mmCIF file of C-alpha atoms in Angstrom:
data_model
loop_
_atom_site.group_PDB
_atom_site.id
_atom_site.type_symbol
_atom_site.label_atom_id
_atom_site.label_comp_id
_atom_site.label_asym_id
_atom_site.label_seq_id
_atom_site.Cartn_x
_atom_site.Cartn_y
_atom_site.Cartn_z
ATOM 1 C CA ILE A 1 -22.994 16.974 -51.216
ATOM 2 C CA ASN A 2 -21.324 13.890 -52.737
ATOM 3 C CA LYS A 3 -18.189 14.487 -50.641
ATOM 4 C CA ILE A 4 -20.258 14.749 -47.466
ATOM 5 C CA GLU A 5 -22.117 11.525 -48.299
ATOM 6 C CA LYS A 6 -18.815 9.727 -48.943
ATOM 7 C CA LYS A 7 -17.449 10.895 -45.608
ATOM 8 C CA ILE A 8 -20.616 9.746 -43.834
ATOM 9 C CA LYS A 9 -20.418 6.303 -45.501
ATOM 10 C CA GLU A 10 -16.707 6.002 -44.621
ATOM 11 C CA ARG A 11 -17.418 6.911 -41.010
ATOM 12 C CA ILE A 12 -20.283 4.375 -40.794
ATOM 13 C CA GLU A 13 -17.990 1.644 -42.184
ATOM 14 C CA LYS A 14 -15.269 2.538 -39.654
ATOM 15 C CA ILE A 15 -17.783 2.361 -36.799
ATOM 16 C CA LYS A 16 -19.013 -1.058 -38.025
ATOM 17 C CA GLN A 17 -15.432 -2.345 -38.261
ATOM 18 C CA LEU A 18 -14.717 -1.025 -34.766
ATOM 19 C CA GLY A 19 -17.889 -2.653 -33.431
ATOM 20 C CA ALA A 20 -16.820 -6.018 -34.866
ATOM 21 C CA ASN A 21 -13.537 -5.856 -32.956
ATOM 22 C CA GLU A 22 -13.372 -8.267 -30.015
ATOM 23 C CA ASN A 23 -11.496 -5.726 -27.871
ATOM 24 C CA ILE A 24 -14.012 -2.901 -28.413
ATOM 25 C CA TYR A 25 -14.636 -2.537 -24.664
ATOM 26 C CA GLU A 26 -10.914 -2.018 -23.953
ATOM 27 C CA ILE A 27 -10.504 0.364 -26.910
ATOM 28 C CA LEU A 28 -13.384 2.566 -25.728
ATOM 29 C CA THR A 29 -12.061 2.500 -22.160
ATOM 30 C CA LYS A 30 -8.660 3.777 -23.273
ATOM 31 C CA SER A 31 -10.234 6.474 -25.468
ATOM 32 C CA LEU A 32 -12.331 7.869 -22.575
ATOM 33 C CA ALA A 33 -10.351 10.622 -20.799
ATOM 34 C CA PRO A 34 -6.954 9.419 -22.124
ATOM 35 C CA SER A 35 -5.117 12.103 -20.120
ATOM 36 C CA ILE A 36 -6.172 10.377 -16.862
ATOM 37 C CA TYR A 37 -3.883 7.441 -16.088
ATOM 38 C CA GLN A 38 -5.403 4.051 -15.196
ATOM 39 C CA MET A 39 -8.819 4.122 -13.375
ATOM 40 C CA ASP A 40 -10.037 1.598 -15.956
ATOM 41 C CA ASP A 41 -12.822 0.257 -13.716
ATOM 42 C CA VAL A 42 -14.237 3.758 -13.198
ATOM 43 C CA LYS A 43 -14.041 4.483 -16.926
ATOM 44 C CA LYS A 44 -15.875 1.238 -17.751
ATOM 45 C CA GLY A 45 -18.693 2.195 -15.403
ATOM 46 C CA ILE A 46 -18.946 5.667 -16.951
ATOM 47 C CA LEU A 47 -18.990 4.074 -20.426
ATOM 48 C CA CYS A 48 -21.972 1.936 -19.400
ATOM 49 C CA GLN A 49 -23.643 5.117 -18.160
ATOM 50 C CA LEU A 50 -23.011 6.916 -21.469
ATOM 51 C CA PHE A 51 -24.472 4.059 -23.522
ATOM 52 C CA GLY A 52 -27.402 3.524 -21.149
ATOM 53 C CA ALA A 53 -29.433 0.383 -20.542
ATOM 54 C CA THR A 54 -32.583 -1.241 -21.917
ATOM 55 C CA ARG A 55 -35.898 0.130 -20.714
ATOM 56 C CA LYS A 56 -38.163 -2.616 -19.410
ATOM 57 C CA ILE A 57 -41.946 -2.480 -19.047
ATOM 58 C CA PHE A 58 -43.775 -5.252 -17.195
ATOM 59 C CA GLY A 59 -47.538 -5.790 -17.180
ATOM 60 C CA ARG A 60 -50.305 -3.862 -18.903
ATOM 61 C CA GLY A 61 -52.863 -1.250 -17.951
ATOM 62 C CA GLN A 62 -53.075 -0.602 -14.214
ATOM 63 C CA ASN A 63 -50.454 -3.271 -13.492
ATOM 64 C CA GLU A 64 -47.880 -1.653 -15.777
ATOM 65 C CA ARG A 65 -44.464 -1.182 -14.169
ATOM 66 C CA LYS A 66 -41.517 0.621 -15.704
ATOM 67 C CA PHE A 67 -37.862 0.163 -14.860
ATOM 68 C CA ARG A 68 -35.546 3.062 -15.598
ATOM 69 C CA ASP A 69 -32.878 2.660 -18.266
ATOM 70 C CA GLN A 70 -30.520 5.301 -16.849
ATOM 71 C CA ILE A 71 -27.515 4.404 -14.697
ATOM 72 C CA ASN A 72 -26.456 6.622 -11.775
ATOM 73 C CA VAL A 73 -22.776 6.699 -10.760
ATOM 74 C CA LEU A 74 -21.123 8.142 -7.637
ATOM 75 C CA LEU A 75 -17.375 8.820 -7.378
ATOM 76 C CA CYS A 76 -16.211 9.257 -3.800
ATOM 77 C CA GLY A 77 -12.652 9.640 -2.591
ATOM 78 C CA ASP A 78 -9.715 11.779 -1.639
ATOM 79 C CA PRO A 79 -9.099 15.234 -3.158
ATOM 80 C CA GLY A 80 -6.787 15.416 -6.169
ATOM 81 C CA THR A 81 -7.810 12.059 -7.671
ATOM 82 C CA SER A 82 -9.148 13.567 -10.946
ATOM 83 C CA LYS A 83 -12.847 13.105 -10.107
ATOM 84 C CA SER A 84 -13.737 16.589 -11.365
ATOM 85 C CA GLN A 85 -11.692 16.028 -14.530
ATOM 86 C CA LEU A 86 -13.719 12.913 -15.347
ATOM 87 C CA LEU A 87 -16.941 14.863 -14.833
ATOM 88 C CA GLN A 88 -15.724 17.651 -17.136
ATOM 89 C CA TYR A 89 -14.780 15.135 -19.831
ATOM 90 C CA VAL A 90 -18.157 13.360 -19.706
ATOM 91 C CA PHE A 91 -19.951 16.718 -19.781
ATOM 92 C CA LYS A 92 -18.129 17.645 -23.006
ATOM 93 C CA ILE A 93 -18.714 14.394 -24.906
ATOM 94 C CA ALA A 94 -22.307 13.716 -23.782
ATOM 95 C CA PRO A 95 -24.885 14.867 -26.390
ATOM 96 C CA ARG A 96 -27.030 16.492 -23.688
ATOM 97 C CA GLY A 97 -24.678 17.050 -20.789
ATOM 98 C CA ILE A 98 -24.953 19.634 -18.016
ATOM 99 C CA TYR A 99 -22.268 20.367 -15.428
ATOM 100 C CA THR A 100 -23.146 21.915 -12.082
ATOM 101 C CA SER A 101 -21.606 22.247 -8.641
ATOM 102 C CA GLY A 102 -23.435 20.979 -5.575
ATOM 103 C CA LYS A 103 -22.486 23.980 -3.468
ATOM 104 C CA GLY A 104 -23.829 26.491 -6.005
ATOM 105 C CA SER A 105 -26.993 24.557 -6.881
ATOM 106 C CA SER A 106 -30.353 25.145 -5.243
ATOM 107 C CA ALA A 107 -33.504 23.026 -5.343
ATOM 108 C CA VAL A 108 -35.127 25.519 -7.710
ATOM 109 C CA GLY A 109 -32.108 25.655 -10.022
ATOM 110 C CA LEU A 110 -32.050 21.876 -10.360
ATOM 111 C CA THR A 111 -35.764 21.376 -11.070
ATOM 112 C CA ALA A 112 -37.705 24.421 -12.369
ATOM 113 C CA TYR A 113 -38.515 27.963 -11.335
ATOM 114 C CA ILE A 114 -41.334 30.380 -12.070
ATOM 115 C CA THR A 115 -40.655 33.817 -13.544
ATOM 116 C CA LYS A 116 -42.686 36.588 -15.150
ATOM 117 C CA ASP A 117 -42.641 37.114 -18.889
ATOM 118 C CA PRO A 118 -41.306 40.676 -19.478
ATOM 119 C CA GLU A 119 -43.659 41.237 -22.439
ATOM 120 C CA SER A 120 -46.977 39.674 -21.368
ATOM 121 C CA GLY A 121 -46.475 39.661 -17.599
ATOM 122 C CA ASP A 122 -47.712 36.055 -17.348
ATOM 123 C CA LEU A 123 -46.087 33.467 -15.118
ATOM 124 C CA VAL A 124 -43.696 31.217 -17.043
ATOM 125 C CA LEU A 125 -42.100 27.959 -15.938
ATOM 126 C CA GLU A 126 -38.353 27.799 -16.682
ATOM 127 C CA SER A 127 -36.559 24.454 -16.667
ATOM 128 C CA GLY A 128 -33.664 23.672 -14.353
ATOM 129 C CA ALA A 129 -30.536 21.553 -14.825
ATOM 130 C CA LEU A 130 -32.157 18.129 -14.328
ATOM 131 C CA VAL A 131 -35.018 18.847 -16.748
ATOM 132 C CA LEU A 132 -32.676 20.341 -19.367
ATOM 133 C CA SER A 133 -30.486 17.229 -19.264
ATOM 134 C CA ASP A 134 -33.420 14.944 -20.121
ATOM 135 C CA ARG A 135 -32.107 11.938 -22.106
ATOM 136 C CA GLY A 136 -28.593 13.051 -21.202
ATOM 137 C CA ILE A 137 -26.193 13.191 -18.257
ATOM 138 C CA CYS A 138 -26.175 15.668 -15.382
ATOM 139 C CA CYS A 139 -22.719 15.938 -13.773
ATOM 140 C CA ILE A 140 -22.849 17.187 -10.163
ATOM 141 C CA ASP A 141 -19.519 18.058 -8.556
ATOM 142 C CA GLU A 142 -19.088 18.601 -4.785
ATOM 143 C CA PHE A 143 -22.112 16.378 -4.199
ATOM 144 C CA ASP A 144 -21.426 16.162 -0.450
ATOM 145 C CA LYS A 145 -21.778 19.950 -0.088
ATOM 146 C CA MET A 146 -25.328 20.110 -1.455
ATOM 147 C CA SER A 147 -28.066 21.455 0.779
ATOM 148 C CA ASP A 148 -30.625 19.014 2.187
ATOM 149 C CA SER A 149 -33.466 20.667 0.232
ATOM 150 C CA ALA A 150 -31.614 20.243 -3.089
ATOM 151 C CA ARG A 151 -30.651 16.685 -2.208
ATOM 152 C CA SER A 152 -34.224 15.664 -1.345
ATOM 153 C CA ILE A 153 -35.364 16.480 -4.912
ATOM 154 C CA LEU A 154 -33.005 13.865 -6.338
ATOM 155 C CA HIS A 155 -35.012 11.023 -4.759
ATOM 156 C CA GLU A 156 -37.830 11.381 -7.301
ATOM 157 C CA VAL A 157 -35.537 12.152 -10.237
ATOM 158 C CA MET A 158 -33.197 9.202 -9.712
ATOM 159 C CA GLU A 159 -35.960 6.600 -9.411
ATOM 160 C CA GLN A 160 -39.181 7.900 -11.010
ATOM 161 C CA GLN A 161 -37.371 9.969 -13.697
ATOM 162 C CA THR A 162 -39.801 12.893 -13.247
ATOM 163 C CA VAL A 163 -39.975 16.273 -11.485
ATOM 164 C CA SER A 164 -43.319 17.209 -9.903
ATOM 165 C CA ILE A 165 -44.023 20.925 -9.429
ATOM 166 C CA ALA A 166 -46.864 22.756 -7.666
ATOM 167 C CA LYS A 167 -46.021 26.466 -7.518
ATOM 168 C CA ALA A 168 -48.054 29.655 -7.990
ATOM 169 C CA GLY A 169 -51.029 27.774 -9.411
ATOM 170 C CA ILE A 170 -48.876 25.807 -11.888
ATOM 171 C CA ILE A 171 -49.147 22.063 -11.279
ATOM 172 C CA CYS A 172 -47.278 19.774 -13.660
ATOM 173 C CA THR A 173 -44.911 16.815 -13.970
ATOM 174 C CA LEU A 174 -41.808 17.238 -16.117
ATOM 175 C CA ASN A 175 -39.668 14.454 -17.563
ATOM 176 C CA ALA A 176 -36.166 14.194 -16.113
ATOM 177 C CA ARG A 177 -34.894 10.972 -17.680
ATOM 178 C CA THR A 178 -31.317 11.849 -16.870
ATOM 179 C CA SER A 179 -28.324 9.859 -15.663
ATOM 180 C CA ILE A 180 -26.550 11.438 -12.689
ATOM 181 C CA LEU A 181 -22.766 11.348 -12.403
ATOM 182 C CA ALA A 182 -21.812 12.734 -9.003
ATOM 183 C CA ALA A 183 -18.462 13.333 -7.287
ATOM 184 C CA ALA A 184 -18.131 13.679 -3.517
ATOM 185 C CA ASN A 185 -15.412 13.947 -0.878
ATOM 186 C CA PRO A 186 -15.494 11.989 2.423
ATOM 187 C CA ILE A 187 -16.515 13.681 5.698
ATOM 188 C CA GLU A 188 -12.994 14.539 6.899
ATOM 189 C CA SER A 189 -11.843 15.432 3.333
ATOM 190 C CA ARG A 190 -9.762 12.262 3.378
ATOM 191 C CA TYR A 191 -11.026 8.690 3.358
ATOM 192 C CA ASN A 192 -10.685 7.031 6.759
ATOM 193 C CA PRO A 193 -9.998 3.274 6.336
ATOM 194 C CA ASN A 194 -11.007 2.639 9.969
ATOM 195 C CA LYS A 195 -14.606 3.644 9.175
ATOM 196 C CA SER A 196 -17.113 1.926 6.915
ATOM 197 C CA VAL A 197 -17.980 3.227 3.444
ATOM 198 C CA VAL A 198 -21.361 4.564 4.607
ATOM 199 C CA GLU A 199 -19.759 6.452 7.525
ATOM 200 C CA ASN A 200 -17.146 7.998 5.233
ATOM 201 C CA ILE A 201 -19.550 9.204 2.543
ATOM 202 C CA ASP A 202 -22.264 10.460 4.934
ATOM 203 C CA LEU A 203 -25.209 10.368 2.523
ATOM 204 C CA PRO A 204 -28.771 9.317 3.428
ATOM 205 C CA PRO A 205 -29.360 5.564 2.855
ATOM 206 C CA THR A 206 -32.357 6.338 0.638
ATOM 207 C CA LEU A 207 -30.111 8.364 -1.687
ATOM 208 C CA MET A 208 -27.204 5.904 -1.577
ATOM 209 C CA SER A 209 -29.493 3.071 -2.697
ATOM 210 C CA ARG A 210 -30.384 4.991 -5.883
ATOM 211 C CA PHE A 211 -26.779 4.924 -7.134
ATOM 212 C CA ASP A 212 -26.144 1.815 -9.219
ATOM 213 C CA LEU A 213 -22.354 2.151 -9.154
ATOM 214 C CA ILE A 214 -20.350 3.635 -6.254
ATOM 215 C CA TYR A 215 -16.591 3.965 -6.799
ATOM 216 C CA LEU A 216 -14.016 4.702 -4.101
ATOM 217 C CA VAL A 217 -11.158 6.720 -5.619
ATOM 218 C CA LEU A 218 -8.416 6.646 -2.989
ATOM 219 C CA ASP A 219 -5.011 8.324 -2.815
ATOM 220 C CA ARG A 220 -2.925 5.865 -0.802
ATOM 221 C CA PRO A 221 0.324 7.414 0.513
ATOM 222 C CA GLN A 222 3.472 5.419 -0.250
ATOM 223 C CA GLU A 223 6.613 5.945 1.802
ATOM 224 C CA ASN A 224 8.860 4.682 -1.004
ATOM 225 C CA LEU A 225 7.899 7.527 -3.361
#
């Protein structure tokens, strides 16, 4: 027990020393996904997402308004630019991280589904990916290939931080205070510089506005190489 306590104290002191360093932001940026070269701006945005923000509550009683403290990030760009690798890395280091693919995810799988208990035969509500990643990060790959029904659910989750369900006589509201890190490819699989960002990504404006940070990860061909 004494050895464990010593190790804990040593680790706390190291973290305090690291926090006092003026270049802590750069150190953390380099330590996030070190196998991926450069992309420092993207890594800084993901770091802010991992740490989260401050929850703000304005007013009291009926006039109370809450502002979410989760940051949503979208990575959009050409194939082969290590977007999926970043998602996998964040999924592994996040305390409550869930990784899912947009093509293989349904609206029910993301929110909650109703099943029968094999022993009692009663209806039971089982949580989906967004509810399970409450107070964590939900990484969604192939975001552009999601169905419209699955995508429409994200409107409530990304702004209100809840999932409302009314199925088979079960009516409830579940907490989904999750940050969403999504990766998507442009319409023609490659980014077209002649089109605007909105035309390339092809996502509904209501969903685009819910992403706080949108990064374009481009693979620019160079004739010299």
